[in-house]
Amino acid sequence: MGNLFGLSRRRFLQLCVASPLLLTAASACGRKKDFSLGVYQHPGHEAFYISDHFNLLPDNVMLRKSQSAEVIVSAMLAGELDAATLALDEVLTCLAADIPLQVILILSRSCGANVLLSRPELTSAAQLKGKIIALESRAVSELLLEHYLQKSGLQRQDIEVAYLPQLKQLMAWENGQIDAAINTPPVSHYIERTGAKRLFDSSQCPALMFQVLAVRTDRVNLLSDIPALLLNSYYLGLDHLRLFSGDSLRRTAFWRNLTLSETTNYFASVQYPGLAQNIALLSESDALHKAMQQLIRFMPAAAQPKIYSPALFDTAALRQLVLN
């Protein structure tokens, strides 16, 4: 895509930070880094990595990065984070543990990021009978598997399920211990390099798989400037991804150990809602509540949140960002 406006990257970032339409982190200058934001590798989260690289995060925000979602969720459950980029089922897991969260931004919707891959010789659903499918022990993976089984005509008893985190799936795949796997980028790209066949992905499902930014309401005053500053940093990073796509592709390819072609597919596997679409999604929230209810079905009864408030989704920070 390249730079659509003929600006240098440095000049673009200067203009963004100086723009009256966007908040800046100036009010945070001089503070210690006392706010922890957890982020894990996922195409929907890359804008925060870009913002961190170019020092566009508020001065008092420390980015805690991980290769795996499990590490970030565990850190949130342990009280080590004030905010995190999470999937909706991970939000539910935190709510069930009485972590008071509020979703202030929809980062992305999966349109192919969640994928079922099989060995290259397994080209049909019938050939999966009796085979081992690895997936994470989480609701979103179970949801994708259910949609695939319904579409293919297979029954749950036709397959064997091995619950493995994504990085362990990769090792099991390399060791020939599994026949298929449900995962997300970048792990899915590593497995596809071996010739794996893409049997099914989230582009064939209803819009139920979202990545969000969630903050702890007991740690963050939602009337303060921190939530809006976080959103400002995110959109600065997202603007860089779009306007300087060549630079962004090269950086992300290096960070994620991907080829440029893989990185293009990495970003194409999600959709990024803009400000207006975000406000609409969070305000109406019917699609989000529907997704939550679908995901809850796959959570053990003991791990389900007893109740979650309709106020779980909040637009105050987005509206503050627009008005300033």
CSV table of C-alpha atoms in Angstrom, one decimal:
chain,number,residue,atom,x,y,z
A,1,MET,CA,0.0,0.0,0.0
A,2,GLY,CA,2.8,2.4,0.8
A,3,ASN,CA,2.6,5.9,2.1
A,4,LEU,CA,-0.7,7.3,0.7
A,5,PHE,CA,0.1,10.9,1.5
A,6,GLY,CA,3.8,11.2,0.6
A,7,LEU,CA,4.8,11.9,4.2
A,8,SER,CA,7.9,10.6,5.8
A,9,ARG,CA,7.3,8.3,8.7
A,10,ARG,CA,8.9,10.7,11.2
A,11,ARG,CA,6.9,13.7,9.9
A,12,PHE,CA,3.7,11.6,10.0
A,13,LEU,CA,4.2,10.7,13.6
A,14,GLN,CA,5.0,14.3,14.5
A,15,LEU,CA,1.8,15.4,12.9
A,16,CYS,CA,-0.2,12.7,14.6
A,17,VAL,CA,1.1,13.6,18.0
A,18,ALA,CA,0.6,17.3,17.4
A,19,SER,CA,-2.9,17.0,16.0
A,20,PRO,CA,-5.7,18.6,18.0
A,21,LEU,CA,-7.9,15.7,17.0
A,22,LEU,CA,-5.9,13.3,19.0
A,23,LEU,CA,-4.9,13.2,22.6
A,24,THR,CA,-1.2,13.2,23.5
A,25,ALA,CA,0.7,11.6,26.4
A,26,ALA,CA,1.9,15.0,27.6
A,27,SER,CA,-0.2,14.9,30.7
A,28,ALA,CA,1.6,11.7,31.7
A,29,CYS,CA,5.2,13.1,31.4
A,30,GLY,CA,7.3,12.8,34.5
A,31,ARG,CA,5.3,9.9,36.0
A,32,LYS,CA,6.8,6.5,36.7
A,33,LYS,CA,5.7,3.5,34.6
A,34,ASP,CA,3.0,2.5,37.0
A,35,PHE,CA,0.4,1.2,34.6
A,36,SER,CA,0.9,-2.3,33.1
A,37,LEU,CA,-0.6,-3.3,29.7
A,38,GLY,CA,-0.4,-6.9,28.7
A,39,VAL,CA,-0.2,-7.8,25.0
A,40,TYR,CA,0.4,-11.1,23.3
A,41,GLN,CA,1.2,-11.9,19.7
A,42,HIS,CA,-1.8,-11.7,17.5
A,43,PRO,CA,-2.5,-9.7,14.3
A,44,GLY,CA,-5.2,-7.8,16.2
A,45,HIS,CA,-2.7,-6.5,18.7
A,46,GLU,CA,0.2,-5.4,16.5
A,47,ALA,CA,-0.7,-1.7,16.6
A,48,PHE,CA,0.4,-1.7,20.3
A,49,TYR,CA,3.8,-3.2,19.3
A,50,ILE,CA,4.2,-0.5,16.7
A,51,SER,CA,3.2,2.2,19.2
A,52,ASP,CA,5.7,0.9,21.8
A,53,HIS,CA,8.5,0.7,19.2
A,54,PHE,CA,8.0,4.4,18.2
A,55,ASN,CA,7.5,5.5,21.9
A,56,LEU,CA,3.9,6.5,21.3
A,57,LEU,CA,2.5,4.9,24.5
A,58,PRO,CA,1.8,7.2,27.5
A,59,ASP,CA,4.9,7.7,29.5
A,60,ASN,CA,3.6,5.9,32.6
A,61,VAL,CA,2.5,2.8,30.6
A,62,MET,CA,4.7,-0.3,30.6
A,63,LEU,CA,3.9,-2.8,27.8
A,64,ARG,CA,4.3,-6.4,29.0
A,65,LYS,CA,4.7,-8.6,25.9
A,66,SER,CA,4.3,-12.4,25.5
A,67,GLN,CA,4.3,-14.9,22.7
A,68,SER,CA,1.3,-16.7,24.3
A,69,ALA,CA,-2.2,-15.6,25.4
A,70,GLU,CA,-1.9,-18.0,28.4
A,71,VAL,CA,0.9,-15.9,30.0
A,72,ILE,CA,-1.1,-12.6,29.7
A,73,VAL,CA,-4.3,-14.2,31.0
A,74,SER,CA,-2.4,-15.7,33.9
A,75,ALA,CA,-0.8,-12.3,34.7
A,76,MET,CA,-4.2,-10.7,34.7
A,77,LEU,CA,-5.6,-13.3,37.0
A,78,ALA,CA,-2.6,-12.9,39.3
A,79,GLY,CA,-3.3,-9.1,39.6
A,80,GLU,CA,-0.1,-8.1,37.7
A,81,LEU,CA,-1.8,-6.2,34.9
A,82,ASP,CA,-4.0,-3.1,34.8
A,83,ALA,CA,-5.2,-3.8,31.2
A,84,ALA,CA,-4.7,-6.3,28.5
A,85,THR,CA,-5.5,-7.2,24.9
A,86,LEU,CA,-7.7,-10.3,25.2
A,87,ALA,CA,-10.1,-12.4,23.2
A,88,LEU,CA,-13.7,-12.4,24.4
A,89,ASP,CA,-13.5,-15.9,26.0
A,90,GLU,CA,-10.4,-14.7,27.9
A,91,VAL,CA,-12.4,-11.7,29.2
A,92,LEU,CA,-15.0,-14.3,30.4
A,93,THR,CA,-12.3,-16.3,32.1
A,94,CYS,CA,-11.2,-13.2,34.0
A,95,LEU,CA,-14.7,-12.2,34.9
A,96,ALA,CA,-15.3,-15.7,36.3
A,97,ALA,CA,-12.3,-15.2,38.6
A,98,ASP,CA,-13.9,-11.9,39.8
A,99,ILE,CA,-11.5,-9.7,38.0
A,100,PRO,CA,-13.5,-6.5,37.3
A,101,LEU,CA,-13.0,-5.7,33.7
A,102,GLN,CA,-14.5,-3.3,31.2
A,103,VAL,CA,-14.0,-3.5,27.5
A,104,ILE,CA,-13.2,-0.1,26.0
A,105,LEU,CA,-12.2,-1.0,22.5
A,106,ILE,CA,-12.7,-3.7,19.9
A,107,LEU,CA,-9.3,-4.3,18.4
A,108,SER,CA,-10.2,-6.7,15.7
A,109,ARG,CA,-12.7,-9.3,14.4
A,110,SER,CA,-11.4,-12.6,13.1
A,111,CYS,CA,-12.0,-13.2,9.4
A,112,GLY,CA,-9.6,-16.2,9.0
A,113,ALA,CA,-7.2,-15.9,12.0
A,114,ASN,CA,-8.7,-18.8,13.8
A,115,VAL,CA,-8.0,-21.8,11.6
A,116,LEU,CA,-8.1,-25.6,11.5
A,117,LEU,CA,-5.1,-27.1,9.8
A,118,SER,CA,-4.5,-30.7,8.8
A,119,ARG,CA,-1.7,-32.9,7.5
A,120,PRO,CA,-1.3,-32.4,3.7
A,121,GLU,CA,-2.5,-36.0,3.0
A,122,LEU,CA,-5.8,-35.4,4.9
A,123,THR,CA,-7.8,-33.6,2.3
A,124,SER,CA,-11.4,-34.5,3.4
A,125,ALA,CA,-13.4,-34.6,6.5
A,126,ALA,CA,-13.8,-38.3,6.2
A,127,GLN,CA,-10.1,-38.7,6.5
A,128,LEU,CA,-10.1,-37.0,9.8
A,129,LYS,CA,-12.1,-39.8,11.5
A,130,GLY,CA,-10.0,-41.4,14.3
A,131,LYS,CA,-7.4,-38.6,13.9
A,132,ILE,CA,-6.0,-36.4,16.7
A,133,ILE,CA,-6.9,-32.7,16.6
A,134,ALA,CA,-5.0,-30.4,18.9
A,135,LEU,CA,-6.6,-27.3,20.2
A,136,GLU,CA,-6.3,-24.9,23.2
A,137,SER,CA,-8.5,-25.6,26.2
A,138,ARG,CA,-10.6,-22.5,25.6
A,139,ALA,CA,-14.1,-21.7,24.3
A,140,VAL,CA,-13.1,-20.0,21.1
A,141,SER,CA,-11.3,-23.1,19.8
A,142,GLU,CA,-14.2,-25.3,20.8
A,143,LEU,CA,-16.6,-23.0,19.0
A,144,LEU,CA,-14.5,-23.2,15.8
A,145,LEU,CA,-14.4,-27.0,16.1
A,146,GLU,CA,-18.2,-27.2,16.5
A,147,HIS,CA,-18.7,-25.1,13.4
A,148,TYR,CA,-16.4,-27.4,11.4
A,149,LEU,CA,-18.0,-30.6,12.7
A,150,GLN,CA,-21.5,-29.3,11.8
A,151,LYS,CA,-20.4,-28.3,8.3
A,152,SER,CA,-18.5,-31.5,7.6
A,153,GLY,CA,-21.1,-33.9,9.0
A,154,LEU,CA,-18.6,-35.4,11.5
A,155,GLN,CA,-19.5,-36.1,15.2
A,156,ARG,CA,-17.4,-35.3,18.2
A,157,GLN,CA,-16.8,-39.0,18.8
A,158,ASP,CA,-15.3,-39.4,15.3
A,159,ILE,CA,-12.2,-37.5,16.4
A,160,GLU,CA,-9.7,-37.5,19.2
A,161,VAL,CA,-9.0,-34.1,20.9
A,162,ALA,CA,-5.7,-33.2,22.5
A,163,TYR,CA,-5.7,-30.0,24.5
A,164,LEU,CA,-2.4,-28.2,23.9
A,165,PRO,CA,-1.3,-24.5,24.0
A,166,GLN,CA,-0.3,-23.2,20.6
A,167,LEU,CA,3.5,-23.4,21.1
A,168,LYS,CA,3.2,-27.0,22.2
A,169,GLN,CA,1.0,-27.7,19.2
A,170,LEU,CA,3.9,-26.6,17.0
A,171,MET,CA,6.2,-29.0,18.8
A,172,ALA,CA,3.7,-31.8,18.6
A,173,TRP,CA,3.2,-31.1,14.9
A,174,GLU,CA,6.9,-31.2,14.2
A,175,ASN,CA,7.2,-34.5,16.1
A,176,GLY,CA,4.3,-36.1,14.2
A,177,GLN,CA,2.1,-36.5,17.3
A,178,ILE,CA,-1.0,-34.8,16.0
A,179,ASP,CA,-2.9,-34.9,12.7
A,180,ALA,CA,-4.6,-31.5,12.8
A,181,ALA,CA,-4.6,-28.4,14.9
A,182,ILE,CA,-6.8,-25.3,15.7
A,183,ASN,CA,-4.7,-22.2,16.2
A,184,THR,CA,-4.0,-18.6,15.2
A,185,PRO,CA,-1.2,-16.6,13.6
A,186,PRO,CA,1.7,-16.6,13.8
A,187,VAL,CA,1.7,-20.3,14.9
A,188,SER,CA,-0.6,-21.2,12.0
A,189,HIS,CA,1.9,-19.8,9.5
A,190,TYR,CA,4.7,-21.9,10.9
A,191,ILE,CA,2.6,-25.0,10.6
A,192,GLU,CA,1.4,-24.1,7.1
A,193,ARG,CA,5.1,-24.0,6.0
A,194,THR,CA,5.1,-27.8,6.3
A,195,GLY,CA,2.4,-28.1,3.7
A,196,ALA,CA,-0.5,-28.2,6.1
A,197,LYS,CA,-3.9,-28.0,4.5
A,198,ARG,CA,-6.4,-25.3,5.7
A,199,LEU,CA,-9.6,-27.2,6.2
A,200,PHE,CA,-11.7,-24.5,7.9
A,201,ASP,CA,-11.3,-21.0,9.3
A,202,SER,CA,-13.2,-18.2,11.1
A,203,SER,CA,-14.2,-16.5,7.8
A,204,GLN,CA,-16.7,-19.4,7.4
A,205,CYS,CA,-18.3,-18.7,10.8
A,206,PRO,CA,-20.6,-16.0,12.1
A,207,ALA,CA,-18.9,-12.9,13.5
A,208,LEU,CA,-18.3,-14.3,16.9
A,209,MET,CA,-14.5,-14.0,17.4
A,210,PHE,CA,-13.3,-10.6,18.6
A,211,GLN,CA,-10.1,-9.3,20.2
A,212,VAL,CA,-10.6,-6.4,22.7
A,213,LEU,CA,-8.8,-4.1,25.0
A,214,ALA,CA,-10.0,-4.6,28.6
A,215,VAL,CA,-9.1,-2.5,31.6
A,216,ARG,CA,-9.5,-3.3,35.3
A,217,THR,CA,-12.1,-0.9,36.7
A,218,ASP,CA,-10.7,-1.2,40.2
A,219,ARG,CA,-7.3,0.1,38.9
A,220,VAL,CA,-8.4,2.6,36.3
A,221,ASN,CA,-10.6,5.6,36.8
A,222,LEU,CA,-12.6,5.5,33.6
A,223,LEU,CA,-13.1,9.3,33.9
A,224,SER,CA,-9.4,9.9,33.9
A,225,ASP,CA,-7.3,10.4,30.7
A,226,ILE,CA,-5.5,7.0,30.8
A,227,PRO,CA,-8.1,4.9,28.9
A,228,ALA,CA,-8.3,7.6,26.1
A,229,LEU,CA,-4.5,7.9,26.0
A,230,LEU,CA,-4.3,4.1,25.5
A,231,LEU,CA,-6.7,4.3,22.6
A,232,ASN,CA,-4.9,7.2,21.1
A,233,SER,CA,-1.6,5.2,21.2
A,234,TYR,CA,-3.4,2.3,19.6
A,235,TYR,CA,-4.8,4.3,16.7
A,236,LEU,CA,-1.4,6.0,16.1
A,237,GLY,CA,0.0,2.5,15.8
A,238,LEU,CA,-2.8,1.4,13.5
A,239,ASP,CA,-2.4,4.5,11.3
A,240,HIS,CA,1.2,3.6,10.9
A,241,LEU,CA,0.3,0.0,9.9
A,242,ARG,CA,-2.0,1.4,7.2
A,243,LEU,CA,0.0,4.4,5.9
A,244,PHE,CA,3.4,2.8,6.1
A,245,SER,CA,2.5,-0.7,5.2
A,246,GLY,CA,5.9,-1.5,3.7
A,247,ASP,CA,7.7,-0.6,6.8
A,248,SER,CA,5.1,-2.3,9.0
A,249,LEU,CA,5.3,-5.5,7.0
A,250,ARG,CA,9.1,-5.6,7.3
A,251,ARG,CA,9.1,-4.9,11.0
A,252,THR,CA,6.3,-7.4,11.8
A,253,ALA,CA,7.9,-10.0,9.6
A,254,PHE,CA,11.1,-9.6,11.5
A,255,TRP,CA,9.4,-9.6,14.9
A,256,ARG,CA,7.2,-12.7,14.2
A,257,ASN,CA,9.8,-14.6,12.1
A,258,LEU,CA,7.5,-14.5,9.0
A,259,THR,CA,8.0,-13.9,5.3
A,260,LEU,CA,6.6,-10.8,3.8
A,261,SER,CA,3.9,-12.9,2.1
A,262,GLU,CA,3.0,-14.6,5.4
A,263,THR,CA,2.9,-11.2,7.1
A,264,THR,CA,0.5,-9.9,4.4
A,265,ASN,CA,-1.8,-12.9,5.2
A,266,TYR,CA,-1.2,-12.3,8.9
A,267,PHE,CA,-2.8,-8.9,8.8
A,268,ALA,CA,-5.5,-9.9,6.3
A,269,SER,CA,-6.8,-12.5,8.7
A,270,VAL,CA,-8.5,-9.8,10.9
A,271,GLN,CA,-10.6,-6.7,10.4
A,272,TYR,CA,-9.9,-3.6,12.4
A,273,PRO,CA,-13.0,-1.6,13.3
A,274,GLY,CA,-12.5,2.2,13.1
A,275,LEU,CA,-13.6,4.7,15.7
A,276,ALA,CA,-17.2,5.0,14.4
A,277,GLN,CA,-17.7,1.3,14.0
A,278,ASN,CA,-16.2,0.7,17.5
A,279,ILE,CA,-18.6,3.1,19.1
A,280,ALA,CA,-21.5,1.5,17.3
A,281,LEU,CA,-20.4,-2.0,18.3
A,282,LEU,CA,-19.8,-1.1,22.0
A,283,SER,CA,-23.0,1.0,22.2
A,284,GLU,CA,-25.4,-1.5,20.7
A,285,SER,CA,-23.3,-4.5,21.8
A,286,ASP,CA,-25.9,-7.1,20.5
A,287,ALA,CA,-23.2,-8.8,18.4
A,288,LEU,CA,-20.8,-8.8,21.3
A,289,HIS,CA,-23.4,-10.2,23.8
A,290,LYS,CA,-24.3,-12.9,21.2
A,291,ALA,CA,-20.7,-13.9,20.9
A,292,MET,CA,-20.3,-14.0,24.7
A,293,GLN,CA,-23.3,-16.3,25.0
A,294,GLN,CA,-22.0,-18.6,22.3
A,295,LEU,CA,-18.6,-18.8,24.1
A,296,ILE,CA,-20.1,-19.4,27.5
A,297,ARG,CA,-21.6,-22.6,26.2
A,298,PHE,CA,-18.1,-24.1,25.9
A,299,MET,CA,-16.9,-23.1,29.3
A,300,PRO,CA,-17.1,-25.6,32.2
A,301,ALA,CA,-19.9,-24.6,34.6
A,302,ALA,CA,-17.5,-23.9,37.4
A,303,ALA,CA,-15.5,-21.6,35.1
A,304,GLN,CA,-18.4,-19.6,33.8
A,305,PRO,CA,-18.9,-16.0,35.1
A,306,LYS,CA,-22.0,-16.0,37.4
A,307,ILE,CA,-23.2,-12.8,35.6
A,308,TYR,CA,-21.7,-10.1,33.6
A,309,SER,CA,-23.1,-6.6,33.4
A,310,PRO,CA,-24.5,-5.0,30.2
A,311,ALA,CA,-22.1,-2.2,31.2
A,312,LEU,CA,-19.2,-4.5,30.4
A,313,PHE,CA,-18.8,-2.6,27.1
A,314,ASP,CA,-18.1,1.1,27.5
A,315,THR,CA,-17.6,3.9,25.0
A,316,ALA,CA,-16.6,6.7,27.4
A,317,ALA,CA,-12.9,6.6,26.4
A,318,LEU,CA,-13.6,6.4,22.7
A,319,ARG,CA,-15.9,9.4,23.0
A,320,GLN,CA,-13.3,11.3,24.9
A,321,LEU,CA,-10.8,10.5,22.2
A,322,VAL,CA,-13.1,11.9,19.5
A,323,LEU,CA,-14.0,15.0,21.4
A,324,ASN,CA,-10.5,16.1,22.3
